[in-house]
Amino acid sequence: MTTLYITYSGGLKQVIAQHFNHKNIGLKKTENNAPYLTGTKQNISISHKDKYLIVAFSKGKVGIDLEYPKDKEKLLRIARRYFCEAENEKVQTVADFYTAWTKKESYAKLTSEGLNSRVLEMDTYFDSLEIDGKTYYYTTDFSLDGYLITVLSEDKKIEVKNLTKKEN
């Protein structure tokens, strides 16, 4: 089961404590700057934008991204420069761009590759993909004040938990 927490920025320690029922779980980073947990076999992926923080935990690999679509023609020029030809045929709006972009980011986080040229040029217009013999599913049907969230995991269904924390 993949669990997605949505909270306000700065709440990462509280999210980890709540998810693991205050057990002694640590958070470290790889040399590629990818987060990982100590004291558990679960995986973690983190994304933040503006006031929001989202955290995904999963028994398998997981990648997430959070973006706020902005109406800028510059984004379509970026797509034409970095996205593959098949993808550019489908990216016609800012919403299309951010759907593709969050899929690329979640893939890059799941694989710990980062946004290299291979990831940027991959076609994202599919609902699942195979990595190392396992099938991973994209989930993008979350609503958060106009923000777009994409999760890539082995689970087709994602459990979402909204946490309450006062904004500063």
XYZ file of N, CA and C in Angstrom:
504
model
N 0.854 -1.187 0.000
C 0.000 0.000 0.000
C 0.885 1.231 0.000
N 0.577 2.166 -0.864
C 1.251 3.457 -0.880
C 0.357 4.457 -0.163
N 0.950 5.188 0.775
C 0.220 6.194 1.536
C 0.791 7.557 1.222
N -0.070 8.500 0.881
C 0.319 9.854 0.541
C -0.199 10.798 1.614
N 0.702 11.586 2.203
C 0.337 12.586 3.198
C 0.444 13.962 2.560
N -0.537 14.803 2.834
C -0.532 16.178 2.362
C -0.581 17.076 3.588
N 0.359 17.990 3.692
C 0.407 18.876 4.848
C 1.038 20.189 4.420
N 1.318 21.013 5.382
C 1.979 22.276 5.095
C 3.484 22.092 5.168
N 4.223 22.886 4.404
C 5.686 22.819 4.405
C 6.203 22.889 5.836
N 7.275 22.167 6.084
C 7.874 22.165 7.411
C 7.360 21.056 8.303
N 6.444 20.220 7.814
C 5.856 19.179 8.643
C 6.413 17.789 8.419
N 7.601 17.670 7.816
C 8.132 16.350 7.465
C 8.338 15.462 8.687
N 8.921 15.977 9.744
C 9.153 15.162 10.943
C 7.835 14.669 11.528
N 6.813 15.524 11.523
C 5.515 15.122 12.048
C 4.877 14.033 11.185
N 5.030 14.135 9.873
C 4.477 13.131 8.970
C 5.132 11.784 9.225
N 6.457 11.771 9.322
C 7.172 10.518 9.570
C 6.756 9.939 10.920
N 6.682 10.773 11.941
C 6.284 10.314 13.280
C 4.871 9.741 13.265
N 3.943 10.400 12.591
C 2.568 9.909 12.542
C 2.481 8.600 11.773
N 3.121 8.531 10.622
C 3.029 7.329 9.792
C 3.589 6.111 10.511
N 4.684 6.286 11.227
C 5.330 5.164 11.906
C 4.981 5.097 13.391
N 3.927 5.808 13.794
C 3.456 5.772 15.179
C 4.581 6.088 16.165
N 5.350 7.114 15.860
C 6.413 7.647 16.720
C 7.557 6.660 16.982
N 7.739 5.688 16.096
C 8.886 4.781 16.229
C 10.140 5.513 15.791
N 11.272 4.987 16.135
C 12.552 5.627 15.848
C 12.949 5.387 14.382
N 12.444 6.213 13.505
C 12.719 6.122 12.073
C 13.541 7.342 11.682
N 14.624 7.115 10.962
C 15.477 8.221 10.543
C 15.325 8.521 9.068
N 15.725 9.718 8.694
C 15.686 10.155 7.294
C 17.088 10.571 6.897
N 17.589 9.981 5.819
C 18.910 10.326 5.298
C 18.795 10.538 3.797
N 19.906 10.955 3.183
C 19.934 11.157 1.734
C 21.087 10.383 1.123
N 20.859 9.885 -0.092
C 21.913 9.206 -0.834
C 22.869 10.250 -1.396
N 23.934 9.800 -2.020
C 24.856 10.766 -2.634
C 24.219 11.484 -3.814
N 23.127 10.934 -4.366
C 22.348 11.611 -5.418
C 21.307 12.545 -4.826
N 21.315 12.693 -3.505
C 20.390 13.571 -2.777
C 18.967 13.024 -2.703
N 18.797 11.717 -2.924
C 17.475 11.094 -2.810
C 17.241 10.699 -1.353
N 16.063 10.997 -0.799
C 15.799 10.644 0.594
C 15.558 9.144 0.767
N 15.975 8.619 1.911
C 15.630 7.245 2.275
C 15.474 7.164 3.787
N 14.751 6.132 4.221
C 14.448 5.955 5.632
C 15.349 4.898 6.253
N 15.724 5.113 7.510
C 16.446 4.107 8.282
C 15.495 3.589 9.360
N 15.649 2.342 9.737
C 14.808 1.757 10.771
C 13.528 1.144 10.240
N 13.368 1.089 8.923
C 12.190 0.496 8.286
C 12.554 0.068 6.870
N 11.750 -0.836 6.327
C 11.964 -1.264 4.943
C 11.117 -0.465 3.965
N 10.326 0.490 4.472
C 9.496 1.308 3.594
C 10.338 2.348 2.868
N 9.860 2.742 1.711
C 10.490 3.778 0.901
C 9.723 5.080 1.051
N 10.398 6.185 0.731
C 9.805 7.513 0.871
C 10.099 8.345 -0.374
N 9.166 9.215 -0.711
C 9.395 10.226 -1.728
C 8.753 11.514 -1.215
N 9.399 12.637 -1.501
C 8.986 13.922 -0.951
C 8.927 14.960 -2.069
N 7.921 15.828 -2.004
C 7.869 16.969 -2.910
C 7.212 18.128 -2.165
N 7.613 19.335 -2.510
C 6.990 20.506 -1.894
C 6.929 21.629 -2.911
N 5.926 22.445 -2.726
C 5.727 23.605 -3.594
C 4.939 24.623 -2.796
N 5.445 25.847 -2.770
C 4.794 26.918 -2.036
C 4.569 26.467 -0.595
N 3.319 26.463 -0.123
C 3.055 26.127 1.281
C 2.826 24.633 1.515
N 2.793 23.827 0.467
C 2.443 22.415 0.621
C 3.649 21.482 0.594
N 3.519 20.421 1.377
C 4.480 19.322 1.411
C 3.682 18.050 1.201
N 4.143 17.196 0.302
C 3.531 15.879 0.157
C 4.609 14.834 0.371
N 4.232 13.771 1.045
C 5.156 12.696 1.385
C 4.465 11.382 1.057
N 5.143 10.506 0.336
C 4.598 9.190 0.017
C 5.476 8.121 0.655
N 4.829 7.147 1.269
C 5.508 5.983 1.827
C 4.994 4.756 1.093
N 5.881 3.796 0.829
C 5.474 2.587 0.133
C 6.444 1.456 0.448
N 5.937 0.226 0.385
C 6.816 -0.938 0.556
C 7.730 -1.084 -0.650
N 7.263 -0.655 -1.816
C 8.064 -0.684 -3.032
C 8.605 0.707 -3.333
N 9.280 0.828 -4.457
C 9.787 2.132 -4.861
C 8.617 3.070 -5.118
N 8.839 4.368 -4.869
C 7.785 5.351 -5.061
C 8.408 6.687 -5.466
N 7.701 7.423 -6.305
C 8.128 8.764 -6.705
C 6.914 9.675 -6.760
N 7.076 10.923 -6.293
C 5.970 11.875 -6.324
C 6.465 13.231 -6.793
N 5.534 14.014 -7.312
C 5.836 15.405 -7.636
C 4.580 16.235 -7.458
N 4.793 17.478 -7.062
C 3.737 18.454 -6.819
C 4.094 19.719 -7.576
N 3.183 20.213 -8.392
C 3.405 21.449 -9.141
C 2.123 22.270 -9.165
N 2.287 23.558 -9.332
C 1.145 24.443 -9.505
C 1.179 24.982 -10.935
N 0.239 24.548 -11.775
C 0.244 25.002 -13.165
C 0.064 26.514 -13.272
N 0.969 27.121 -14.020
C 0.900 28.561 -14.275
C 0.755 28.764 -15.771
N 0.013 29.751 -16.140
C -0.246 30.012 -17.540
C 0.909 30.804 -18.150
N 1.887 30.088 -18.654
C 3.045 30.745 -19.259
C 3.370 30.054 -20.581
N 3.431 30.821 -21.620
C 3.786 30.272 -22.927
C 5.207 29.705 -22.934
N 6.042 30.203 -22.047
C 7.425 29.721 -21.940
C 7.454 28.209 -21.718
N 6.468 27.685 -20.995
C 6.431 26.260 -20.696
C 6.289 25.428 -21.963
N 5.486 25.890 -22.888
C 5.317 25.152 -24.130
C 6.603 25.168 -24.956
N 7.356 26.256 -24.890
C 8.662 26.297 -25.567
C 9.629 25.315 -24.914
N 9.591 25.218 -23.584
C 10.439 24.255 -22.872
C 10.083 22.839 -23.311
N 8.784 22.554 -23.409
C 8.342 21.226 -23.839
C 8.886 20.914 -25.229
N 8.779 21.873 -26.128
C 9.244 21.620 -27.492
C 10.755 21.380 -27.542
N 11.461 21.964 -26.614
C 12.920 21.802 -26.592
C 13.347 20.485 -25.957
N 12.657 20.066 -24.881
C 13.124 18.924 -24.104
C 12.281 17.658 -24.214
N 11.015 17.771 -24.584
C 10.163 16.594 -24.632
C 10.330 15.880 -25.966
N 9.983 14.586 -26.006
C 10.096 13.814 -27.237
C 9.020 14.254 -28.236
N 9.191 13.868 -29.480
C 8.283 14.290 -30.553
C 6.851 13.827 -30.300
N 6.682 12.566 -29.896
C 5.337 12.039 -29.643
C 4.651 12.815 -28.516
N 5.411 13.167 -27.512
C 4.856 13.913 -26.389
C 4.485 15.336 -26.811
N 5.317 15.967 -27.584
C 5.039 17.333 -28.029
C 3.773 17.413 -28.874
N 3.435 16.351 -29.578
C 2.190 16.334 -30.343
C 0.987 16.405 -29.406
N 1.159 15.909 -28.169
C 0.061 15.865 -27.201
C 0.066 17.042 -26.239
N 1.209 17.685 -26.042
C 1.302 18.810 -25.104
C 0.856 20.077 -25.829
N -0.395 20.438 -25.607
C -0.969 21.608 -26.273
C -1.327 22.719 -25.292
N -1.470 22.382 -24.013
C -1.871 23.363 -23.018
C -0.900 23.340 -21.841
N -1.015 24.323 -20.988
C -0.188 24.366 -19.780
C -0.504 23.154 -18.894
N -1.773 22.770 -18.814
C -2.154 21.590 -18.025
C -1.490 20.327 -18.581
N -1.455 20.202 -19.922
C -0.775 19.064 -20.551
C 0.703 19.049 -20.164
N 1.331 20.239 -20.201
C 2.744 20.343 -19.854
C 2.987 19.836 -18.438
N 2.200 20.323 -17.478
C 2.437 19.944 -16.083
C 2.105 18.487 -15.803
N 1.147 17.929 -16.518
C 0.881 16.500 -16.369
C 2.111 15.714 -16.802
N 2.663 16.052 -17.953
C 3.877 15.376 -18.428
C 5.047 15.638 -17.490
N 5.199 16.879 -17.048
C 6.336 17.248 -16.198
C 6.305 16.498 -14.865
N 5.135 16.425 -14.219
C 5.060 15.734 -12.930
C 5.276 14.229 -13.090
N 4.891 13.685 -14.235
C 5.182 12.273 -14.491
C 6.685 12.063 -14.631
N 7.363 12.974 -15.323
C 8.816 12.883 -15.478
C 9.514 13.005 -14.116
N 9.076 13.978 -13.316
C 9.678 14.181 -11.992
C 9.459 12.967 -11.089
N 8.246 12.410 -11.084
C 7.981 11.259 -10.215
C 8.799 10.053 -10.665
N 8.963 9.881 -11.967
C 9.821 8.806 -12.482
C 11.269 9.032 -12.055
N 11.747 10.255 -12.197
C 13.127 10.582 -11.830
C 13.368 10.329 -10.344
N 12.369 10.603 -9.506
C 12.513 10.359 -8.067
C 12.454 8.873 -7.751
N 11.557 8.140 -8.413
C 11.454 6.701 -8.165
C 12.755 5.985 -8.521
N 13.361 6.366 -9.634
C 14.579 5.701 -10.097
C 15.857 6.333 -9.558
N 15.725 7.483 -8.887
C 16.877 8.259 -8.377
C 17.802 8.725 -9.496
N 17.258 8.860 -10.707
C 18.053 9.299 -11.859
C 18.198 10.812 -11.926
N 17.226 11.519 -11.402
C 17.206 12.952 -11.622
C 16.665 13.237 -13.012
N 16.498 14.510 -13.318
C 15.949 14.893 -14.621
C 17.055 14.978 -15.669
N 17.566 13.820 -16.041
C 18.581 13.796 -17.083
C 17.910 13.845 -18.458
N 18.703 13.918 -19.498
C 18.141 14.076 -20.845
C 17.278 12.879 -21.239
N 17.618 11.675 -20.793
C 16.822 10.496 -21.130
C 15.420 10.603 -20.520
N 15.340 11.040 -19.271
C 14.048 11.185 -18.602
C 13.242 12.299 -19.256
N 13.873 13.423 -19.549
C 13.158 14.529 -20.172
C 12.574 14.133 -21.521
N 13.279 13.307 -22.260
C 12.845 12.942 -23.606
C 11.914 11.732 -23.650
N 11.654 11.091 -22.500
C 10.775 9.917 -22.511
C 9.311 10.336 -22.660
N 8.537 9.521 -23.346
C 7.120 9.777 -23.549
C 6.372 9.395 -22.275
N 5.574 10.327 -21.745
C 4.861 10.086 -20.488
C 3.379 9.799 -20.687
N 2.928 9.696 -21.912
C 1.496 9.502 -22.142
C 1.106 8.032 -22.086
N 1.215 7.486 -20.886
C 0.782 6.135 -20.580
C 0.448 6.115 -19.103
N -0.301 5.122 -18.691
C -0.719 5.035 -17.295
C 0.181 4.149 -16.448
N 0.997 3.329 -17.104
C 1.897 2.446 -16.364
C 3.161 2.216 -17.187
N 4.177 1.710 -16.525
C 5.420 1.365 -17.205
C 6.119 0.271 -16.424
N 7.023 -0.405 -17.083
C 7.763 -1.481 -16.442
C 9.187 -1.021 -16.176
N 9.639 -1.237 -14.934
C 11.000 -0.911 -14.529
C 11.556 -2.127 -13.802
N 12.655 -2.666 -14.279
C 13.302 -3.824 -13.657
C 12.320 -4.970 -13.415
N 11.451 -5.228 -14.379
C 10.530 -6.355 -14.296
C 9.300 -6.122 -13.438
N 9.108 -4.921 -12.898
C 7.926 -4.605 -12.091
C 7.100 -3.541 -12.795
N 5.782 -3.634 -12.640
C 4.884 -2.651 -13.231
C 4.594 -1.555 -12.210
N 4.739 -0.317 -12.661
C 4.464 0.862 -11.845
C 3.345 1.651 -12.507
N 2.488 2.260 -11.665
C 1.315 2.967 -12.154
C 1.402 4.445 -11.783
N 1.027 5.294 -12.748
C 0.903 6.723 -12.493
C -0.490 7.009 -11.948
N -0.563 7.778 -10.887
C -1.833 8.231 -10.342
C -1.782 9.747 -10.291
N -2.740 10.402 -10.944
C -2.739 11.870 -11.005
C -4.087 12.466 -10.626
N -4.971 11.685 -10.046
C -6.326 12.171 -9.795
C -6.518 12.732 -8.382
N -5.619 13.594 -7.963
C -5.709 14.225 -6.655
C -6.058 15.694 -6.848
N -6.804 16.243 -5.910
C -7.171 17.641 -5.972
C -6.615 18.368 -4.760
N -5.895 19.452 -5.002
C -5.302 20.224 -3.906
C -5.184 21.681 -4.340
N -6.235 22.432 -4.182
C -6.218 23.878 -4.461
C -5.581 24.233 -5.801
N -5.840 23.459 -6.834
C -5.291 23.740 -8.151
C -3.905 23.172 -8.402
N -3.287 22.559 -7.399
C -1.979 21.930 -7.556
C -2.162 20.562 -8.184
N -1.182 20.141 -8.960
C -1.205 18.826 -9.594
C -0.231 17.916 -8.859
N -0.704 16.744 -8.445
C 0.116 15.754 -7.756
C 0.163 14.501 -8.609
N 1.352 13.977 -8.833
C 1.504 12.708 -9.533
C 2.293 11.761 -8.650
N 1.774 10.531 -8.519
C 2.443 9.474 -7.767
C 2.752 8.351 -8.746
N 3.952 7.805 -8.666
C 4.334 6.630 -9.440
C 4.705 5.545 -8.444
N 3.939 4.438 -8.439
C 4.208 3.344 -7.506
C 3.650 2.042 -8.066
N 3.909 0.952 -7.347
C 3.381 -0.352 -7.750
C 1.886 -0.477 -7.453
N 1.360 0.442 -6.682
C -0.040 0.387 -6.270
C -0.922 1.218 -7.200
N -2.058 0.621 -7.603
C -3.012 1.359 -8.416
C -3.841 2.305 -7.560
N -4.024 1.951 -6.300
C -4.829 2.763 -5.395
C -3.906 3.347 -4.324
N -4.038 4.642 -4.098
C -3.200 5.356 -3.142
C -4.075 5.816 -1.980
N -3.640 5.540 -0.764
C -4.348 6.041 0.415
C -3.851 7.455 0.690
N -4.783 8.412 0.782
C -4.416 9.808 1.001
C -4.817 10.214 2.412
N -3.860 10.842 3.116
C -4.109 11.346 4.465
C -3.749 12.820 4.501
N -4.738 13.644 4.782
C -4.488 15.079 4.940
C -4.213 15.341 6.410
N -3.111 15.982 6.679
C -2.763 16.326 8.043
C -3.094 17.785 8.309
N -3.437 18.084 9.507
C -3.682 19.480 9.842
C -2.522 19.994 10.654
N -2.033 21.119 10.246
C -0.926 21.785 10.941
C -1.110 23.265 10.678
N -0.964 24.057 11.682
C -1.145 25.489 11.491
C -0.086 26.037 10.567
N -0.533 26.936 9.688
C 0.411 27.650 8.838
C 1.104 28.707 9.670
N 2.356 28.994 9.314
C 3.096 30.069 10.011
C 2.617 31.413 9.567
